Amino acid sequence: FDIGLRSHYVSSWHAAPLMVEQGAGLIVHTSSYGSVCYMHGPAYGAGKAAVDKMAHDMAVDLRPHGVAVVSLWMGLLNTERTAWALTDPEMARKYAPLRGSMQFSGRVIDSLSRDPVLMQRSGEVWIGAELAREYGVTDIDGSVPPSFRAALGDPPCYSKTIVE
């Protein structure tokens, strides 16, 4: 909570006034399937669930100002921290095709920012791989990492609780 959730809150707190002033913007909180299934322990899951709920509640507050807020489940990513898994040949065979690059997430966020119905997406949790397919976005190698919805769970749906 002191790092992940707080970082999302603090960066949004600084960005929101700038976006409100211009009457438009997009805040993307990065989260994970761990908010709805067991992954890495209770603190991780609680933190990710909190990020998802915070995105929803910020969307309610910022909607009148034309600022969209979403939570994005990025899936498995190729990062320096996770590169260790690919040093083992069996792990590489199993997980390499499932992982996306950081550029992939950036491409999804770029497409999301240009979505003509962005405000209709505000307040919700989205799976990056599913948005990529909808927008026609590919990773830098031309692939599209899979959605893990069937194996790990559905994002929470907050749309019925947004107060207009």
PDB file of C-alpha atoms in Angstrom:
ATOM      1  CA  PHE A   1       0.000   0.000   0.000  1.00  0.00           C
ATOM      2  CA  ASP A   2       2.854   2.387   0.798  1.00  0.00           C
ATOM      3  CA  ILE A   3       4.391   1.997  -2.652  1.00  0.00           C
ATOM      4  CA  GLY A   4       1.913   0.768  -5.286  1.00  0.00           C
ATOM      5  CA  LEU A   5      -1.403   2.227  -4.176  1.00  0.00           C
ATOM      6  CA  ARG A   6       0.185   5.388  -2.804  1.00  0.00           C
ATOM      7  CA  SER A   7       2.118   5.959  -6.049  1.00  0.00           C
ATOM      8  CA  HIS A   8      -1.074   5.718  -8.086  1.00  0.00           C
ATOM      9  CA  TYR A   9      -2.815   8.145  -5.753  1.00  0.00           C
ATOM     10  CA  VAL A  10       0.007  10.699  -5.545  1.00  0.00           C
ATOM     11  CA  SER A  11       0.655  10.794  -9.296  1.00  0.00           C
ATOM     12  CA  SER A  12      -3.083  11.174  -9.961  1.00  0.00           C
ATOM     13  CA  TRP A  13      -3.352  13.908  -7.343  1.00  0.00           C
ATOM     14  CA  HIS A  14      -0.674  15.879  -9.206  1.00  0.00           C
ATOM     15  CA  ALA A  15      -1.992  15.151 -12.727  1.00  0.00           C
ATOM     16  CA  ALA A  16      -5.719  15.654 -12.132  1.00  0.00           C
ATOM     17  CA  PRO A  17      -5.664  19.468 -11.714  1.00  0.00           C
ATOM     18  CA  LEU A  18      -3.767  19.852 -14.996  1.00  0.00           C
ATOM     19  CA  MET A  19      -6.286  17.659 -16.805  1.00  0.00           C
ATOM     20  CA  VAL A  20      -9.276  19.348 -15.172  1.00  0.00           C
ATOM     21  CA  GLU A  21      -7.907  22.719 -16.290  1.00  0.00           C
ATOM     22  CA  GLN A  22      -7.728  21.546 -19.914  1.00  0.00           C
ATOM     23  CA  GLY A  23     -11.104  19.801 -19.678  1.00  0.00           C
ATOM     24  CA  ALA A  24      -9.789  16.415 -20.828  1.00  0.00           C
ATOM     25  CA  GLY A  25      -7.356  13.673 -19.968  1.00  0.00           C
ATOM     26  CA  LEU A  26      -6.787  10.048 -19.140  1.00  0.00           C
ATOM     27  CA  ILE A  27      -5.402   8.546 -15.946  1.00  0.00           C
ATOM     28  CA  VAL A  28      -4.450   4.876 -16.246  1.00  0.00           C
ATOM     29  CA  HIS A  29      -3.841   2.854 -13.105  1.00  0.00           C
ATOM     30  CA  THR A  30      -1.959  -0.370 -13.741  1.00  0.00           C
ATOM     31  CA  SER A  31      -3.309  -3.342 -11.884  1.00  0.00           C
ATOM     32  CA  SER A  32      -3.556  -7.096 -12.188  1.00  0.00           C
ATOM     33  CA  TYR A  33      -5.697 -10.199 -12.136  1.00  0.00           C
ATOM     34  CA  GLY A  34      -4.392 -10.471  -8.564  1.00  0.00           C
ATOM     35  CA  SER A  35      -7.239  -8.189  -7.505  1.00  0.00           C
ATOM     36  CA  VAL A  36      -9.726 -11.034  -8.100  1.00  0.00           C
ATOM     37  CA  CYS A  37      -7.648 -14.222  -7.669  1.00  0.00           C
ATOM     38  CA  TYR A  38      -4.901 -15.364  -5.341  1.00  0.00           C
ATOM     39  CA  MET A  39      -1.540 -14.104  -6.564  1.00  0.00           C
ATOM     40  CA  HIS A  40       1.580 -13.337  -4.518  1.00  0.00           C
ATOM     41  CA  GLY A  41      -0.233 -13.195  -1.152  1.00  0.00           C
ATOM     42  CA  PRO A  42      -2.930 -11.170   0.623  1.00  0.00           C
ATOM     43  CA  ALA A  43      -1.173  -7.798   0.583  1.00  0.00           C
ATOM     44  CA  TYR A  44      -0.669  -7.971  -3.194  1.00  0.00           C
ATOM     45  CA  GLY A  45      -4.314  -8.866  -3.837  1.00  0.00           C
ATOM     46  CA  ALA A  46      -5.655  -6.224  -1.467  1.00  0.00           C
ATOM     47  CA  GLY A  47      -3.413  -3.588  -3.042  1.00  0.00           C
ATOM     48  CA  LYS A  48      -4.530  -4.428  -6.575  1.00  0.00           C
ATOM     49  CA  ALA A  49      -8.205  -4.499  -5.554  1.00  0.00           C
ATOM     50  CA  ALA A  50      -7.697  -1.089  -3.962  1.00  0.00           C
ATOM     51  CA  VAL A  51      -6.131   0.283  -7.161  1.00  0.00           C
ATOM     52  CA  ASP A  52      -9.132  -0.939  -9.185  1.00  0.00           C
ATOM     53  CA  LYS A  53     -11.634   0.615  -6.762  1.00  0.00           C
ATOM     54  CA  MET A  54      -9.663   3.857  -6.588  1.00  0.00           C
ATOM     55  CA  ALA A  55      -9.758   4.132 -10.379  1.00  0.00           C
ATOM     56  CA  HIS A  56     -13.531   3.762 -10.277  1.00  0.00           C
ATOM     57  CA  ASP A  57     -13.994   6.363  -7.556  1.00  0.00           C
ATOM     58  CA  MET A  58     -11.625   8.847  -9.202  1.00  0.00           C
ATOM     59  CA  ALA A  59     -13.612   8.410 -12.418  1.00  0.00           C
ATOM     60  CA  VAL A  60     -16.780   9.431 -10.589  1.00  0.00           C
ATOM     61  CA  ASP A  61     -15.104  12.586  -9.267  1.00  0.00           C
ATOM     62  CA  LEU A  62     -13.375  13.529 -12.531  1.00  0.00           C
ATOM     63  CA  ARG A  63     -16.150  12.642 -15.011  1.00  0.00           C
ATOM     64  CA  PRO A  64     -17.765  16.120 -14.854  1.00  0.00           C
ATOM     65  CA  HIS A  65     -14.408  17.576 -15.905  1.00  0.00           C
ATOM     66  CA  GLY A  66     -13.924  15.354 -18.965  1.00  0.00           C
ATOM     67  CA  VAL A  67     -11.153  13.303 -17.359  1.00  0.00           C
ATOM     68  CA  ALA A  68     -11.326   9.531 -17.774  1.00  0.00           C
ATOM     69  CA  VAL A  69      -9.820   7.132 -15.252  1.00  0.00           C
ATOM     70  CA  VAL A  70      -9.377   3.398 -15.837  1.00  0.00           C
ATOM     71  CA  SER A  71      -7.543   0.478 -14.332  1.00  0.00           C
ATOM     72  CA  LEU A  72      -5.589  -1.668 -16.797  1.00  0.00           C
ATOM     73  CA  TRP A  73      -4.637  -5.293 -16.218  1.00  0.00           C
ATOM     74  CA  MET A  74      -1.506  -5.656 -18.316  1.00  0.00           C
ATOM     75  CA  GLY A  75      -0.882  -9.387 -17.857  1.00  0.00           C
ATOM     76  CA  LEU A  76       2.585 -10.911 -17.898  1.00  0.00           C
ATOM     77  CA  LEU A  77       5.248  -8.426 -18.972  1.00  0.00           C
ATOM     78  CA  ASN A  78       8.846  -8.697 -20.088  1.00  0.00           C
ATOM     79  CA  THR A  79      10.702  -6.668 -17.511  1.00  0.00           C
ATOM     80  CA  GLU A  80      14.172  -6.835 -15.988  1.00  0.00           C
ATOM     81  CA  ARG A  81      12.544  -8.151 -12.836  1.00  0.00           C
ATOM     82  CA  THR A  82      10.816 -11.045 -14.617  1.00  0.00           C
ATOM     83  CA  ALA A  83      13.637 -11.851 -17.051  1.00  0.00           C
ATOM     84  CA  TRP A  84      14.968 -14.497 -14.659  1.00  0.00           C
ATOM     85  CA  ALA A  85      12.116 -16.812 -15.650  1.00  0.00           C
ATOM     86  CA  LEU A  86      13.381 -17.018 -19.221  1.00  0.00           C
ATOM     87  CA  THR A  87      16.848 -18.180 -18.203  1.00  0.00           C
ATOM     88  CA  ASP A  88      15.430 -21.624 -17.547  1.00  0.00           C
ATOM     89  CA  PRO A  89      14.661 -23.325 -20.902  1.00  0.00           C
ATOM     90  CA  GLU A  90      11.453 -24.958 -19.633  1.00  0.00           C
ATOM     91  CA  MET A  91      10.196 -21.686 -18.154  1.00  0.00           C
ATOM     92  CA  ALA A  92      11.114 -19.893 -21.398  1.00  0.00           C
ATOM     93  CA  ARG A  93       9.176 -22.432 -23.472  1.00  0.00           C
ATOM     94  CA  LYS A  94       6.162 -22.163 -21.202  1.00  0.00           C
ATOM     95  CA  TYR A  95       5.988 -18.427 -20.483  1.00  0.00           C
ATOM     96  CA  ALA A  96       7.731 -16.498 -23.285  1.00  0.00           C
ATOM     97  CA  PRO A  97       4.725 -16.646 -25.640  1.00  0.00           C
ATOM     98  CA  LEU A  98       2.455 -15.333 -22.875  1.00  0.00           C
ATOM     99  CA  ARG A  99       4.410 -12.188 -22.090  1.00  0.00           C
ATOM    100  CA  GLY A 100       4.089  -8.739 -23.564  1.00  0.00           C
ATOM    101  CA  SER A 101       6.607  -5.916 -23.731  1.00  0.00           C
ATOM    102  CA  MET A 102       6.337  -2.628 -21.919  1.00  0.00           C
ATOM    103  CA  GLN A 103       5.888  -1.068 -25.363  1.00  0.00           C
ATOM    104  CA  PHE A 104       2.798  -3.241 -25.822  1.00  0.00           C
ATOM    105  CA  SER A 105       1.178  -1.687 -22.762  1.00  0.00           C
ATOM    106  CA  GLY A 106       2.132   1.751 -24.051  1.00  0.00           C
ATOM    107  CA  ARG A 107       0.540   1.022 -27.417  1.00  0.00           C
ATOM    108  CA  VAL A 108      -2.670  -0.106 -25.712  1.00  0.00           C
ATOM    109  CA  ILE A 109      -2.747   3.035 -23.560  1.00  0.00           C
ATOM    110  CA  ASP A 110      -2.094   5.229 -26.620  1.00  0.00           C
ATOM    111  CA  SER A 111      -5.048   3.647 -28.452  1.00  0.00           C
ATOM    112  CA  LEU A 112      -7.202   3.970 -25.358  1.00  0.00           C
ATOM    113  CA  SER A 113      -6.361   7.683 -25.093  1.00  0.00           C
ATOM    114  CA  ARG A 114      -7.581   8.219 -28.668  1.00  0.00           C
ATOM    115  CA  ASP A 115     -10.782   6.165 -28.255  1.00  0.00           C
ATOM    116  CA  PRO A 116     -13.757   8.328 -29.304  1.00  0.00           C
ATOM    117  CA  VAL A 117     -15.862   6.694 -26.569  1.00  0.00           C
ATOM    118  CA  LEU A 118     -13.188   6.972 -23.880  1.00  0.00           C
ATOM    119  CA  MET A 119     -15.537   8.477 -21.307  1.00  0.00           C
ATOM    120  CA  GLN A 120     -17.790   5.427 -21.642  1.00  0.00           C
ATOM    121  CA  ARG A 121     -14.831   3.279 -20.569  1.00  0.00           C
ATOM    122  CA  SER A 122     -14.023   5.489 -17.586  1.00  0.00           C
ATOM    123  CA  GLY A 123     -14.395   3.960 -14.143  1.00  0.00           C
ATOM    124  CA  GLU A 124     -13.870   0.390 -15.315  1.00  0.00           C
ATOM    125  CA  VAL A 125     -11.150  -2.242 -15.199  1.00  0.00           C
ATOM    126  CA  TRP A 126      -9.890  -3.357 -18.627  1.00  0.00           C
ATOM    127  CA  ILE A 127      -7.704  -6.252 -19.727  1.00  0.00           C
ATOM    128  CA  GLY A 128      -4.884  -4.931 -21.911  1.00  0.00           C
ATOM    129  CA  ALA A 129      -4.814  -7.949 -24.245  1.00  0.00           C
ATOM    130  CA  GLU A 130      -8.550  -7.626 -24.909  1.00  0.00           C
ATOM    131  CA  LEU A 131      -8.320  -3.909 -25.623  1.00  0.00           C
ATOM    132  CA  ALA A 132      -5.398  -4.633 -27.968  1.00  0.00           C
ATOM    133  CA  ARG A 133      -7.523  -7.020 -30.005  1.00  0.00           C
ATOM    134  CA  GLU A 134     -10.368  -4.500 -30.121  1.00  0.00           C
ATOM    135  CA  TYR A 135      -8.059  -1.669 -31.211  1.00  0.00           C
ATOM    136  CA  GLY A 136      -5.914  -3.784 -33.554  1.00  0.00           C
ATOM    137  CA  VAL A 137      -2.782  -3.199 -31.480  1.00  0.00           C
ATOM    138  CA  THR A 138       0.179  -5.581 -31.608  1.00  0.00           C
ATOM    139  CA  ASP A 139       3.342  -5.887 -29.596  1.00  0.00           C
ATOM    140  CA  ILE A 140       6.686  -4.846 -31.097  1.00  0.00           C
ATOM    141  CA  ASP A 141       7.131  -8.352 -32.512  1.00  0.00           C
ATOM    142  CA  GLY A 142       3.661  -8.386 -34.086  1.00  0.00           C
ATOM    143  CA  SER A 143       2.124 -10.683 -31.468  1.00  0.00           C
ATOM    144  CA  VAL A 144      -0.764 -10.031 -29.102  1.00  0.00           C
ATOM    145  CA  PRO A 145      -0.358 -11.553 -25.643  1.00  0.00           C
ATOM    146  CA  PRO A 146      -3.351 -13.571 -24.466  1.00  0.00           C
ATOM    147  CA  SER A 147      -6.069 -12.555 -22.052  1.00  0.00           C
ATOM    148  CA  PHE A 148      -6.031 -14.627 -18.878  1.00  0.00           C
ATOM    149  CA  ARG A 149      -9.687 -13.905 -18.076  1.00  0.00           C
ATOM    150  CA  ALA A 150     -10.757 -17.569 -18.419  1.00  0.00           C
ATOM    151  CA  ALA A 151      -8.020 -18.816 -16.095  1.00  0.00           C
ATOM    152  CA  LEU A 152      -7.717 -15.988 -13.564  1.00  0.00           C
ATOM    153  CA  GLY A 153     -11.074 -14.226 -13.468  1.00  0.00           C
ATOM    154  CA  ASP A 154     -13.181 -11.346 -14.693  1.00  0.00           C
ATOM    155  CA  PRO A 155     -12.469  -7.735 -13.815  1.00  0.00           C
ATOM    156  CA  PRO A 156     -14.867  -6.208 -11.321  1.00  0.00           C
ATOM    157  CA  CYS A 157     -17.708  -4.319 -12.975  1.00  0.00           C
ATOM    158  CA  TYR A 158     -18.393  -0.928 -11.483  1.00  0.00           C
ATOM    159  CA  SER A 159     -20.524   0.546 -14.295  1.00  0.00           C
ATOM    160  CA  LYS A 160     -23.771   0.132 -12.407  1.00  0.00           C
ATOM    161  CA  THR A 161     -22.418   2.124  -9.490  1.00  0.00           C
ATOM    162  CA  ILE A 162     -21.291   5.283 -11.306  1.00  0.00           C
ATOM    163  CA  VAL A 163     -23.454   8.176 -10.247  1.00  0.00           C
ATOM    164  CA  GLU A 164     -24.162  10.596 -13.083  1.00  0.00           C
TER     165      GLU A 164
END
